[in-house]
mmCIF file of C-alpha atoms in Angstrom:
data_model
loop_
_atom_site.group_PDB
_atom_site.id
_atom_site.type_symbol
_atom_site.label_atom_id
_atom_site.label_comp_id
_atom_site.label_asym_id
_atom_site.label_seq_id
_atom_site.Cartn_x
_atom_site.Cartn_y
_atom_site.Cartn_z
ATOM 1 C CA UNK A 1 -101.539 -17.232 30.732
ATOM 2 C CA UNK A 2 -97.991 -17.730 29.394
ATOM 3 C CA UNK A 3 -96.315 -15.580 26.741
ATOM 4 C CA UNK A 4 -96.774 -14.489 22.928
ATOM 5 C CA UNK A 5 -94.210 -16.431 20.991
ATOM 6 C CA UNK A 6 -92.544 -13.594 19.016
ATOM 7 C CA UNK A 7 -93.665 -12.360 16.042
ATOM 8 C CA UNK A 8 -92.276 -13.079 12.565
ATOM 9 C CA UNK A 9 -93.520 -10.657 9.363
ATOM 10 C CA UNK A 10 -94.006 -12.598 6.501
ATOM 11 C CA UNK A 11 -92.857 -12.376 2.869
ATOM 12 C CA UNK A 12 -94.679 -13.931 -0.526
ATOM 13 C CA UNK A 13 -92.788 -14.446 -3.753
ATOM 14 C CA UNK A 14 -95.960 -14.951 -5.604
ATOM 15 C CA UNK A 15 -95.255 -16.276 -8.514
ATOM 16 C CA UNK A 16 -91.106 -16.721 -9.346
ATOM 17 C CA UNK A 17 -89.333 -14.293 -11.182
ATOM 18 C CA UNK A 18 -91.462 -11.966 -8.714
ATOM 19 C CA UNK A 19 -89.269 -10.087 -5.289
ATOM 20 C CA UNK A 20 -91.209 -11.450 -2.070
ATOM 21 C CA UNK A 21 -93.629 -8.718 -0.588
ATOM 22 C CA UNK A 22 -94.924 -7.441 3.025
ATOM 23 C CA UNK A 23 -98.388 -9.302 3.843
ATOM 24 C CA UNK A 24 -98.751 -10.067 7.392
ATOM 25 C CA UNK A 25 -97.182 -11.190 10.480
ATOM 26 C CA UNK A 26 -97.592 -14.524 12.337
ATOM 27 C CA UNK A 27 -96.921 -15.555 16.093
ATOM 28 C CA UNK A 28 -95.143 -19.179 16.300
ATOM 29 C CA UNK A 29 -92.465 -20.424 18.650
ATOM 30 C CA UNK A 30 -89.543 -20.673 15.597
ATOM 31 C CA UNK A 31 -88.880 -19.881 12.442
ATOM 32 C CA UNK A 32 -89.803 -23.616 10.728
ATOM 33 C CA UNK A 33 -92.834 -22.745 11.993
ATOM 34 C CA UNK A 34 -93.518 -19.181 11.527
ATOM 35 C CA UNK A 35 -92.950 -21.066 8.180
ATOM 36 C CA UNK A 36 -95.855 -23.416 8.395
ATOM 37 C CA UNK A 37 -98.029 -20.468 9.972
ATOM 38 C CA UNK A 38 -97.264 -18.297 7.181
ATOM 39 C CA UNK A 39 -98.266 -20.919 4.592
ATOM 40 C CA UNK A 40 -101.971 -22.089 6.321
ATOM 41 C CA UNK A 41 -102.429 -18.234 7.027
ATOM 42 C CA UNK A 42 -101.404 -16.483 3.658
ATOM 43 C CA UNK A 43 -101.931 -18.831 1.003
ATOM 44 C CA UNK A 44 -105.200 -20.822 1.199
ATOM 45 C CA UNK A 45 -105.271 -19.462 -2.543
ATOM 46 C CA UNK A 46 -102.012 -20.060 -4.246
ATOM 47 C CA UNK A 47 -100.826 -16.798 -3.376
ATOM 48 C CA UNK A 48 -97.223 -17.665 -3.615
ATOM 49 C CA UNK A 49 -94.463 -19.873 -4.439
ATOM 50 C CA UNK A 50 -91.734 -18.963 -1.464
ATOM 51 C CA UNK A 51 -91.956 -17.866 2.342
ATOM 52 C CA UNK A 52 -90.018 -16.060 4.020
ATOM 53 C CA UNK A 53 -90.414 -14.694 7.875
ATOM 54 C CA UNK A 54 -88.255 -12.571 9.734
ATOM 55 C CA UNK A 55 -88.568 -12.214 13.988
ATOM 56 C CA UNK A 56 -90.391 -8.668 13.877
ATOM 57 C CA UNK A 57 -87.649 -7.913 16.704
ATOM 58 C CA UNK A 58 -84.967 -7.860 13.592
ATOM 59 C CA UNK A 59 -86.473 -5.458 11.942
ATOM 60 C CA UNK A 60 -84.719 -1.767 11.876
ATOM 61 C CA UNK A 61 -87.226 0.879 10.251
ATOM 62 C CA UNK A 62 -87.196 4.152 9.589
ATOM 63 C CA UNK A 63 -88.518 6.553 12.006
ATOM 64 C CA UNK A 64 -91.306 8.506 10.155
ATOM 65 C CA UNK A 65 -89.972 11.739 11.751
ATOM 66 C CA UNK A 66 -87.154 11.830 9.685
ATOM 67 C CA UNK A 67 -89.261 10.934 6.363
ATOM 68 C CA UNK A 68 -87.998 14.344 4.896
ATOM 69 C CA UNK A 69 -84.505 15.117 6.083
ATOM 70 C CA UNK A 70 -84.187 11.060 4.188
ATOM 71 C CA UNK A 71 -86.418 11.395 1.656
ATOM 72 C CA UNK A 72 -87.082 15.391 0.532
ATOM 73 C CA UNK A 73 -83.319 15.804 -0.732
ATOM 74 C CA UNK A 74 -83.651 13.453 -3.479
ATOM 75 C CA UNK A 75 -86.662 16.086 -5.301
ATOM 76 C CA UNK A 76 -85.044 18.838 -6.735
ATOM 77 C CA UNK A 77 -82.412 16.457 -8.627
ATOM 78 C CA UNK A 78 -84.679 16.110 -11.171
ATOM 79 C CA UNK A 79 -81.868 15.630 -14.042
ATOM 80 C CA UNK A 80 -81.890 11.611 -12.337
ATOM 81 C CA UNK A 81 -84.136 11.023 -14.227
ATOM 82 C CA UNK A 82 -84.186 11.071 -18.416
ATOM 83 C CA UNK A 83 -87.204 12.979 -19.325
ATOM 84 C CA UNK A 84 -85.046 16.302 -17.823
ATOM 85 C CA UNK A 85 -82.776 16.443 -21.150
ATOM 86 C CA UNK A 86 -84.186 18.564 -24.204
ATOM 87 C CA UNK A 87 -83.323 16.559 -27.876
ATOM 88 C CA UNK A 88 -84.241 16.879 -30.464
ATOM 89 C CA UNK A 89 -87.044 15.503 -32.660
ATOM 90 C CA UNK A 90 -84.442 14.184 -35.034
ATOM 91 C CA UNK A 91 -82.306 12.260 -33.727
ATOM 92 C CA UNK A 92 -83.342 8.782 -32.864
ATOM 93 C CA UNK A 93 -82.272 6.271 -30.355
ATOM 94 C CA UNK A 94 -81.947 8.449 -27.573
ATOM 95 C CA UNK B 1 -96.897 -4.874 10.132
ATOM 96 C CA UNK B 2 -93.753 -3.755 12.314
ATOM 97 C CA UNK B 3 -96.599 -4.608 15.860
ATOM 98 C CA UNK B 4 -92.662 -4.746 18.471
ATOM 99 C CA UNK B 5 -91.426 -1.427 16.531
ATOM 100 C CA UNK B 6 -94.126 0.308 17.725
ATOM 101 C CA UNK B 7 -92.809 -0.619 21.535
ATOM 102 C CA UNK B 8 -90.819 2.186 21.727
ATOM 103 C CA UNK B 9 -93.604 4.265 20.533
ATOM 104 C CA UNK B 10 -95.126 4.525 24.321
ATOM 105 C CA UNK B 11 -97.056 8.621 25.778
ATOM 106 C CA UNK B 12 -93.261 9.541 24.776
ATOM 107 C CA UNK B 13 -94.014 10.363 21.197
ATOM 108 C CA UNK B 14 -97.071 12.406 21.792
ATOM 109 C CA UNK B 15 -95.528 15.752 23.158
ATOM 110 C CA UNK B 16 -96.259 17.435 26.353
ATOM 111 C CA UNK B 17 -98.194 20.458 26.302
ATOM 112 C CA UNK B 18 -101.635 20.681 24.676
ATOM 113 C CA UNK B 19 -100.947 23.122 22.188
ATOM 114 C CA UNK B 20 -98.030 20.965 20.373
ATOM 115 C CA UNK B 21 -100.937 18.400 20.823
ATOM 116 C CA UNK B 22 -103.242 19.792 19.235
ATOM 117 C CA UNK B 23 -100.943 21.052 15.957
ATOM 118 C CA UNK B 24 -100.111 17.254 15.511
ATOM 119 C CA UNK B 25 -104.202 16.361 15.641
ATOM 120 C CA UNK B 26 -105.018 18.915 12.659
ATOM 121 C CA UNK B 27 -101.747 17.928 10.243
ATOM 122 C CA UNK B 28 -103.139 14.510 11.095
ATOM 123 C CA UNK B 29 -106.236 14.547 10.615
ATOM 124 C CA UNK B 30 -105.496 16.785 6.841
ATOM 125 C CA UNK B 31 -103.403 13.962 6.331
ATOM 126 C CA UNK B 32 -106.541 12.425 6.685
ATOM 127 C CA UNK B 33 -108.216 14.549 4.659
ATOM 128 C CA UNK B 34 -106.743 13.972 1.709
ATOM 129 C CA UNK B 35 -107.115 10.352 1.783
ATOM 130 C CA UNK B 36 -103.666 9.318 3.231
ATOM 131 C CA UNK B 37 -102.910 6.477 5.264
ATOM 132 C CA UNK B 38 -101.265 5.924 8.526
ATOM 133 C CA UNK B 39 -99.387 3.628 9.303
ATOM 134 C CA UNK B 40 -98.111 1.951 12.284
ATOM 135 C CA UNK B 41 -95.142 4.131 13.093
ATOM 136 C CA UNK B 42 -96.782 7.381 12.208
ATOM 137 C CA UNK B 43 -97.772 9.436 14.745
ATOM 138 C CA UNK B 44 -101.927 9.580 16.053
ATOM 139 C CA UNK B 45 -104.642 10.407 18.809
ATOM 140 C CA UNK B 46 -104.842 8.065 21.279
ATOM 141 C CA UNK B 47 -108.705 8.157 20.339
ATOM 142 C CA UNK B 48 -107.738 6.682 17.056
ATOM 143 C CA UNK B 49 -105.487 4.185 18.164
ATOM 144 C CA UNK B 50 -108.851 2.669 20.804
ATOM 145 C CA UNK B 51 -111.035 3.089 18.567
ATOM 146 C CA UNK B 52 -109.619 1.361 16.075
ATOM 147 C CA UNK B 53 -107.651 -1.476 18.394
ATOM 148 C CA UNK B 54 -111.593 -1.970 19.964
ATOM 149 C CA UNK B 55 -112.907 -1.936 16.077
ATOM 150 C CA UNK B 56 -109.897 -3.794 14.830
ATOM 151 C CA UNK B 57 -110.530 -6.355 18.022
ATOM 152 C CA UNK B 58 -113.775 -7.310 18.329
ATOM 153 C CA UNK B 59 -113.539 -7.701 14.354
ATOM 154 C CA UNK B 60 -110.944 -10.748 14.799
ATOM 155 C CA UNK B 61 -113.508 -11.766 18.064
ATOM 156 C CA UNK B 62 -116.335 -12.012 15.491
ATOM 157 C CA UNK B 63 -114.161 -13.800 12.929
ATOM 158 C CA UNK B 64 -112.914 -16.514 15.581
ATOM 159 C CA UNK B 65 -116.241 -16.976 17.482
ATOM 160 C CA UNK B 66 -118.052 -17.364 13.324
ATOM 161 C CA UNK B 67 -116.439 -20.764 12.852
ATOM 162 C CA UNK B 68 -118.282 -22.481 15.393
ATOM 163 C CA UNK B 69 -121.839 -21.826 14.592
ATOM 164 C CA UNK B 70 -120.615 -23.817 10.922
ATOM 165 C CA UNK B 71 -118.222 -25.898 12.229
ATOM 166 C CA UNK B 72 -120.920 -27.001 13.817
ATOM 167 C CA UNK B 73 -122.217 -28.456 10.388
ATOM 168 C CA UNK B 74 -118.950 -30.028 8.957
ATOM 169 C CA UNK B 75 -119.588 -33.667 10.419
ATOM 170 C CA UNK B 76 -122.603 -33.325 9.464
ATOM 171 C CA UNK B 77 -122.140 -32.022 5.650
ATOM 172 C CA UNK B 78 -125.046 -33.573 3.067
ATOM 173 C CA UNK B 79 -122.512 -34.463 0.280
ATOM 174 C CA UNK B 80 -118.305 -34.500 0.370
ATOM 175 C CA UNK B 81 -118.257 -31.407 -1.802
ATOM 176 C CA UNK B 82 -120.310 -29.601 0.729
ATOM 177 C CA UNK B 83 -117.897 -30.642 3.224
ATOM 178 C CA UNK B 84 -114.856 -29.538 1.530
ATOM 179 C CA UNK B 85 -116.744 -25.622 0.852
ATOM 180 C CA UNK B 86 -117.761 -25.548 4.585
ATOM 181 C CA UNK B 87 -114.035 -26.964 5.591
ATOM 182 C CA UNK B 88 -112.291 -24.461 3.555
ATOM 183 C CA UNK B 89 -115.442 -21.487 4.451
ATOM 184 C CA UNK B 90 -114.345 -22.286 8.499
ATOM 185 C CA UNK B 91 -110.180 -22.436 7.626
ATOM 186 C CA UNK B 92 -110.952 -19.302 5.696
ATOM 187 C CA UNK B 93 -112.661 -17.601 8.562
ATOM 188 C CA UNK B 94 -109.945 -18.028 10.903
ATOM 189 C CA UNK B 95 -107.625 -16.828 9.108
ATOM 190 C CA UNK B 96 -109.068 -13.172 8.810
ATOM 191 C CA UNK B 97 -108.682 -13.932 12.644
ATOM 192 C CA UNK B 98 -105.736 -13.899 11.915
ATOM 193 C CA UNK B 99 -104.805 -11.144 9.626
ATOM 194 C CA UNK B 100 -107.140 -8.914 12.248
ATOM 195 C CA UNK B 101 -105.111 -9.816 15.037
ATOM 196 C CA UNK B 102 -102.197 -8.507 13.627
ATOM 197 C CA UNK B 103 -103.445 -5.588 12.122
ATOM 198 C CA UNK B 104 -103.857 -4.180 15.522
ATOM 199 C CA UNK B 105 -101.101 -5.387 17.040
ATOM 200 C CA UNK B 106 -99.559 -2.947 14.911
ATOM 201 C CA UNK B 107 -101.539 -0.912 17.219
ATOM 202 C CA UNK B 108 -99.573 -1.890 20.573
ATOM 203 C CA UNK B 109 -101.846 -4.822 21.619
ATOM 204 C CA UNK B 110 -100.896 -8.143 22.116
ATOM 205 C CA UNK B 111 -102.640 -11.293 20.786
ATOM 206 C CA UNK B 112 -102.605 -11.935 24.172
ATOM 207 C CA UNK B 113 -104.025 -9.142 25.507
ATOM 208 C CA UNK B 114 -106.387 -9.293 23.104
ATOM 209 C CA UNK B 115 -107.308 -13.475 23.481
ATOM 210 C CA UNK B 116 -107.617 -12.861 27.344
ATOM 211 C CA UNK B 117 -110.250 -9.923 26.724
ATOM 212 C CA UNK B 118 -112.566 -12.345 24.610
ATOM 213 C CA UNK B 119 -111.975 -14.784 27.206
ATOM 214 C CA UNK B 120 -113.037 -13.038 30.160
ATOM 215 C CA UNK B 121 -116.319 -12.398 28.197
ATOM 216 C CA UNK B 122 -115.209 -7.926 28.377
ATOM 217 C CA UNK B 123 -114.661 -8.042 24.846
ATOM 218 C CA UNK B 124 -117.204 -7.808 22.303
ATOM 219 C CA UNK B 125 -117.397 -9.212 19.451
ATOM 220 C CA UNK B 126 -121.041 -9.626 16.830
ATOM 221 C CA UNK B 127 -124.147 -10.614 18.001
ATOM 222 C CA UNK B 128 -125.173 -12.880 15.375
ATOM 223 C CA UNK B 129 -122.614 -15.624 16.287
ATOM 224 C CA UNK B 130 -124.945 -16.121 19.546
ATOM 225 C CA UNK B 131 -127.617 -17.855 16.816
ATOM 226 C CA UNK B 132 -128.010 -21.437 16.642
ATOM 227 C CA UNK B 133 -127.370 -23.311 13.301
ATOM 228 C CA UNK B 134 -130.119 -25.831 14.131
ATOM 229 C CA UNK B 135 -130.617 -27.345 10.588
ATOM 230 C CA UNK B 136 -127.988 -27.759 7.242
ATOM 231 C CA UNK B 137 -130.657 -24.580 5.894
ATOM 232 C CA UNK B 138 -129.012 -22.479 8.461
ATOM 233 C CA UNK B 139 -124.866 -22.827 6.767
ATOM 234 C CA UNK B 140 -127.043 -21.699 3.725
ATOM 235 C CA UNK B 141 -128.875 -18.713 5.438
ATOM 236 C CA UNK B 142 -125.512 -17.562 7.100
ATOM 237 C CA UNK B 143 -123.388 -18.116 4.569
ATOM 238 C CA UNK B 144 -125.479 -15.926 1.504
ATOM 239 C CA UNK B 145 -127.220 -13.190 4.621
ATOM 240 C CA UNK B 146 -124.615 -13.212 7.089
ATOM 241 C CA UNK B 147 -121.673 -13.109 4.983
ATOM 242 C CA UNK B 148 -123.388 -11.289 2.761
ATOM 243 C CA UNK B 149 -124.412 -7.935 5.339
ATOM 244 C CA UNK B 150 -120.644 -8.888 6.427
ATOM 245 C CA UNK B 151 -119.157 -8.089 2.751
ATOM 246 C CA UNK B 152 -121.228 -4.599 3.047
ATOM 247 C CA UNK B 153 -119.781 -3.816 6.435
ATOM 248 C CA UNK B 154 -116.489 -4.851 4.938
ATOM 249 C CA UNK B 155 -116.127 -3.260 1.078
ATOM 250 C CA UNK B 156 -116.094 0.562 2.306
ATOM 251 C CA UNK B 157 -113.299 -0.796 5.574
ATOM 252 C CA UNK B 158 -110.871 -2.265 2.198
ATOM 253 C CA UNK B 159 -110.689 1.827 1.601
ATOM 254 C CA UNK B 160 -110.071 2.647 5.922
ATOM 255 C CA UNK B 161 -107.495 5.068 7.218
ATOM 256 C CA UNK B 162 -105.267 3.031 8.892
ATOM 257 C CA UNK B 163 -102.955 0.947 6.198
ATOM 258 C CA UNK B 164 -102.785 -2.560 8.293
ATOM 259 C CA UNK B 165 -106.579 -2.703 8.694
ATOM 260 C CA UNK B 166 -107.578 -1.617 5.371
ATOM 261 C CA UNK B 167 -104.585 -3.863 3.308
ATOM 262 C CA UNK B 168 -106.379 -7.165 5.668
ATOM 263 C CA UNK B 169 -109.799 -5.386 4.405
ATOM 264 C CA UNK B 170 -108.610 -5.809 1.083
ATOM 265 C CA UNK B 171 -108.409 -9.976 1.525
ATOM 266 C CA UNK B 172 -110.895 -10.319 3.185
ATOM 267 C CA UNK B 173 -113.531 -9.269 1.218
ATOM 268 C CA UNK B 174 -111.298 -10.928 -1.463
ATOM 269 C CA UNK B 175 -112.057 -14.057 -0.225
ATOM 270 C CA UNK B 176 -115.429 -13.012 1.572
ATOM 271 C CA UNK B 177 -117.543 -13.672 -1.719
ATOM 272 C CA UNK B 178 -116.741 -17.285 -2.337
ATOM 273 C CA UNK B 179 -119.194 -17.738 1.366
ATOM 274 C CA UNK B 180 -121.654 -16.036 0.022
ATOM 275 C CA UNK B 181 -121.725 -17.869 -3.255
ATOM 276 C CA UNK B 182 -121.687 -21.063 -1.561
ATOM 277 C CA UNK B 183 -124.412 -19.751 1.158
ATOM 278 C CA UNK B 184 -126.634 -19.001 -2.129
ATOM 279 C CA UNK B 185 -125.835 -21.623 -3.773
ATOM 280 C CA UNK B 186 -127.107 -24.441 -0.742
ATOM 281 C CA UNK B 187 -130.711 -21.785 -0.186
ATOM 282 C CA UNK B 188 -131.361 -22.302 -4.171
ATOM 283 C CA UNK B 189 -130.474 -26.288 -4.042
ATOM 284 C CA UNK B 190 -133.017 -26.637 -0.481
ATOM 285 C CA UNK B 191 -135.517 -23.979 -2.449
ATOM 286 C CA UNK B 192 -135.697 -26.266 -5.822
ATOM 287 C CA UNK B 193 -136.003 -29.235 -3.683
ATOM 288 C CA UNK B 194 -138.585 -31.915 -1.885
ATOM 289 C CA UNK B 195 -141.459 -29.374 -0.551
ATOM 290 C CA UNK B 196 -139.937 -30.402 2.937
ATOM 291 C CA UNK B 197 -136.263 -28.388 1.909
ATOM 292 C CA UNK B 198 -138.137 -25.046 0.566
ATOM 293 C CA UNK B 199 -139.663 -25.403 4.306
ATOM 294 C CA UNK B 200 -136.385 -25.981 6.007
ATOM 295 C CA UNK B 201 -135.238 -22.718 3.486
ATOM 296 C CA UNK B 202 -137.902 -21.224 4.909
ATOM 297 C CA UNK B 203 -136.851 -21.731 8.236
ATOM 298 C CA UNK B 204 -134.195 -20.841 8.031
ATOM 299 C CA UNK B 205 -135.277 -17.567 6.375
ATOM 300 C CA UNK B 206 -137.196 -16.978 9.160
ATOM 301 C CA UNK B 207 -134.517 -16.786 11.413
ATOM 302 C CA UNK B 208 -131.733 -14.868 10.680
ATOM 303 C CA UNK B 209 -133.507 -12.067 8.735
ATOM 304 C CA UNK B 210 -133.048 -10.108 11.041
ATOM 305 C CA UNK B 211 -130.796 -10.783 13.353
ATOM 306 C CA UNK B 212 -128.977 -10.360 9.768
ATOM 307 C CA UNK B 213 -130.227 -7.105 9.408
ATOM 308 C CA UNK B 214 -129.302 -5.810 13.104
ATOM 309 C CA UNK B 215 -125.715 -6.801 11.896
ATOM 310 C CA UNK B 216 -125.383 -2.976 11.065
ATOM 311 C CA UNK B 217 -124.966 -2.140 14.265
ATOM 312 C CA UNK B 218 -127.580 0.853 16.130
ATOM 313 C CA UNK B 219 -129.991 3.419 13.770
ATOM 314 C CA UNK B 220 -127.759 6.619 12.800
ATOM 315 C CA UNK B 221 -130.072 8.150 15.165
ATOM 316 C CA UNK B 222 -128.624 6.161 18.006
ATOM 317 C CA UNK B 223 -124.764 5.242 17.093
ATOM 318 C CA UNK B 224 -122.166 7.097 19.164
ATOM 319 C CA UNK B 225 -119.438 7.014 17.387
ATOM 320 C CA UNK B 226 -120.467 7.106 14.245
ATOM 321 C CA UNK B 227 -119.915 11.147 13.152
ATOM 322 C CA UNK B 228 -115.944 10.491 14.555
ATOM 323 C CA UNK B 229 -115.257 7.254 13.174
ATOM 324 C CA UNK B 230 -116.067 9.049 9.822
ATOM 325 C CA UNK B 231 -113.665 11.981 10.235
ATOM 326 C CA UNK B 232 -110.852 9.902 11.387
ATOM 327 C CA UNK B 233 -112.539 7.477 7.708
ATOM 328 C CA UNK B 234 -112.899 4.300 9.568
ATOM 329 C CA UNK B 235 -115.975 4.236 8.494
ATOM 330 C CA UNK B 236 -116.836 5.526 5.275
ATOM 331 C CA UNK B 237 -121.093 4.632 5.296
ATOM 332 C CA UNK B 238 -123.093 4.974 8.247
ATOM 333 C CA UNK B 239 -124.950 2.089 10.175
ATOM 334 C CA UNK B 240 -128.906 2.633 8.274
ATOM 335 C CA UNK B 241 -127.093 3.675 4.436
ATOM 336 C CA UNK B 242 -125.460 0.374 4.506
ATOM 337 C CA UNK B 243 -128.641 -1.595 6.173
ATOM 338 C CA UNK B 244 -130.667 0.197 3.494
ATOM 339 C CA UNK B 245 -128.240 -0.982 0.634
ATOM 340 C CA UNK B 246 -128.475 -4.724 2.380
ATOM 341 C CA UNK B 247 -131.916 -5.321 1.267
ATOM 342 C CA UNK B 248 -131.910 -3.197 -1.571
ATOM 343 C CA UNK B 249 -129.849 -6.253 -2.934
ATOM 344 C CA UNK B 250 -131.056 -8.639 -0.848
ATOM 345 C CA UNK B 251 -134.800 -8.753 -1.380
ATOM 346 C CA UNK B 252 -135.499 -9.489 -5.137
ATOM 347 C CA UNK B 253 -131.939 -12.904 -3.591
ATOM 348 C CA UNK B 254 -135.270 -14.154 -1.853
ATOM 349 C CA UNK B 255 -137.721 -13.010 -4.473
ATOM 350 C CA UNK B 256 -135.754 -15.018 -6.747
ATOM 351 C CA UNK B 257 -135.084 -18.026 -4.722
ATOM 352 C CA UNK B 258 -138.906 -18.054 -4.031
ATOM 353 C CA UNK B 259 -138.914 -16.958 -0.268
ATOM 354 C CA UNK B 260 -140.988 -14.811 1.901
ATOM 355 C CA UNK B 261 -139.016 -12.933 3.610
ATOM 356 C CA UNK B 262 -140.412 -12.363 7.248
ATOM 357 C CA UNK B 263 -141.203 -8.729 7.184
ATOM 358 C CA UNK B 264 -144.939 -8.275 6.350
ATOM 359 C CA UNK B 265 -144.163 -4.257 6.409
ATOM 360 C CA UNK B 266 -141.558 -4.652 3.048
ATOM 361 C CA UNK B 267 -142.630 -3.506 -0.259
ATOM 362 C CA UNK B 268 -140.465 -1.708 -2.887
ATOM 363 C CA UNK B 269 -140.883 1.574 -3.115
ATOM 364 C CA UNK B 270 -141.337 2.904 -6.653
ATOM 365 C CA UNK B 271 -140.027 6.964 -6.008
ATOM 366 C CA UNK B 272 -137.505 5.848 -4.539
ATOM 367 C CA UNK B 273 -136.563 2.331 -5.564
ATOM 368 C CA UNK B 274 -135.773 1.353 -2.153
ATOM 369 C CA UNK B 275 -136.907 -1.231 -0.190
ATOM 370 C CA UNK B 276 -138.571 -0.021 3.047
ATOM 371 C CA UNK B 277 -138.431 -2.727 6.126
ATOM 372 C CA UNK B 278 -140.452 -2.621 9.049
ATOM 373 C CA UNK B 279 -139.363 -1.715 12.689
ATOM 374 C CA UNK B 280 -135.843 -3.579 13.796
ATOM 375 C CA UNK B 281 -136.552 -4.958 17.954
ATOM 376 C CA UNK B 282 -133.474 -3.091 19.409
ATOM 377 C CA UNK B 283 -134.077 -4.829 22.610
ATOM 378 C CA UNK B 284 -133.220 -8.423 20.776
ATOM 379 C CA UNK B 285 -129.681 -6.617 19.343
ATOM 380 C CA UNK B 286 -128.946 -4.485 22.953
ATOM 381 C CA UNK B 287 -130.335 -8.329 25.354
ATOM 382 C CA UNK B 288 -127.772 -10.487 23.219
ATOM 383 C CA UNK B 289 -124.731 -8.132 23.187
ATOM 384 C CA UNK B 290 -125.153 -8.006 27.154
ATOM 385 C CA UNK B 291 -125.088 -11.987 26.872
ATOM 386 C CA UNK B 292 -128.415 -12.821 26.813
ATOM 387 C CA UNK B 293 -128.605 -14.033 23.353
ATOM 388 C CA UNK B 294 -129.222 -18.344 23.182
ATOM 389 C CA UNK B 295 -125.695 -18.975 22.573
ATOM 390 C CA UNK B 296 -123.774 -16.764 24.479
ATOM 391 C CA UNK B 297 -122.594 -19.385 27.051
ATOM 392 C CA UNK B 298 -122.271 -21.758 24.930
ATOM 393 C CA UNK B 299 -120.068 -20.211 22.119
ATOM 394 C CA UNK B 300 -117.215 -18.386 24.946
ATOM 395 C CA UNK B 301 -117.603 -21.822 26.866
ATOM 396 C CA UNK B 302 -116.611 -23.429 23.719
ATOM 397 C CA UNK B 303 -113.472 -20.748 23.626
ATOM 398 C CA UNK B 304 -111.917 -21.493 26.354
ATOM 399 C CA UNK B 305 -112.584 -24.798 26.384
ATOM 400 C CA UNK B 306 -110.362 -24.255 23.210
ATOM 401 C CA UNK B 307 -107.696 -22.446 24.445
ATOM 402 C CA UNK B 308 -107.198 -24.610 27.688
ATOM 403 C CA UNK B 309 -107.215 -27.809 25.392
ATOM 404 C CA UNK B 310 -104.587 -25.759 23.290
ATOM 405 C CA UNK B 311 -101.909 -25.402 26.680
ATOM 406 C CA UNK B 312 -100.282 -28.009 26.375
ATOM 407 C CA UNK B 313 -98.942 -27.288 22.163
ATOM 408 C CA UNK B 314 -98.098 -23.908 23.139
ATOM 409 C CA UNK B 315 -96.175 -24.799 26.571
ATOM 410 C CA UNK B 316 -94.120 -27.683 24.483
ATOM 411 C CA UNK B 317 -93.540 -25.591 21.337
ATOM 412 C CA UNK B 318 -91.637 -23.037 23.271
ATOM 413 C CA UNK B 319 -89.656 -25.423 25.479
ATOM 414 C CA UNK B 320 -88.828 -27.425 21.630
ATOM 415 C CA UNK B 321 -87.762 -23.461 21.160
ATOM 416 C CA UNK B 322 -86.069 -23.161 23.472
ATOM 417 C CA UNK B 323 -84.076 -26.491 23.742
ATOM 418 C CA UNK B 324 -83.068 -25.770 20.008
ATOM 419 C CA UNK B 325 -82.110 -22.321 20.828
ATOM 420 C CA UNK B 326 -79.285 -23.325 24.137
ATOM 421 C CA UNK B 327 -77.942 -25.994 22.156
ATOM 422 C CA UNK B 328 -77.036 -24.142 19.158
ATOM 423 C CA UNK B 329 -75.407 -21.461 21.741
ATOM 424 C CA UNK B 330 -73.805 -24.577 23.170
ATOM 425 C CA UNK B 331 -72.639 -25.320 19.948
ATOM 426 C CA UNK B 332 -71.408 -22.024 18.782
#
């Protein structure tokens, strides 16, 4: 048997105004075919108005083992949220 | 689903030394216990990975082989409406197979390996698809009972601990409910039709009932994998629990159709409000699983034939893509 066609990750914009969201993957010989396969596999019920396909091998993902190093530093910076600041009730429009 | 990224996570992602391994395993179990989802690049015990690969690929194969018994009736559907519906349903099953293959690939098995296992006859798929669809009423019975049993099995998997499998199942369950309703509608039309049509519906129920309730798998006392799968939250209910639930909701539906479930011992137990049912012939289930059902050979033959017939298309597309790539490289 010959090799699998390359794998593409599929992203769908469900309606205009919304962002594209990852939904799954398809195999295809090239990007054009990946769009066609994604259309057949992931949009049989009008799930989207636009498709992106990206070669899976081109995606660089963060390492779960580094999740703390990457994301933990934001945890104690509550002053980045508006609710951190105490403002008297009488003050309006703030 | 970042399948290929997994290639870099070989056995080396398992630290040497059993103490470290079991610490990782304890942390993994704690995450599962806390209802956290496990994602492709996260550490997971090898047995968890292998269990999921086996289960998801079998599930995918079932969807693909499941296209055959119903596809058998597309050209002979009684009306254009029924035909359009049946085509849509069979196409959905193909789509479900694709979602599941792509979920399994995130665990490090290739699509090609899975297809090879199916075609070589070494992979299992749901025993139900080795029964023939003899009349149009079978299309109704398959939608009503087989898809009904599948939904009962699949809804809890939407909460499975493995993220890509759970997400695929959410998509599948959303699409599946039309399958069951269209099947029931076919049964209803026949049940309200002529005496001959009612007889057709009854005959289909007679043949599909027992195989359908066998779909939930061996009884809890016989099931080897249930306890571990439940600890890993791959499975949420036992086979017998799901079977009971299915029978409890299906028996009144049969009554509504005016059809008789082929089990003389089936009755509603007033005390528990559950339906009690007769003994399942597990030797039949084992025989079908081992390849001796009425259609095992025919199903695999059909898959092998389709795969071989598509060979030139796959080759041509790959050659075309290569030519385009070479041309683009030359132009650059």
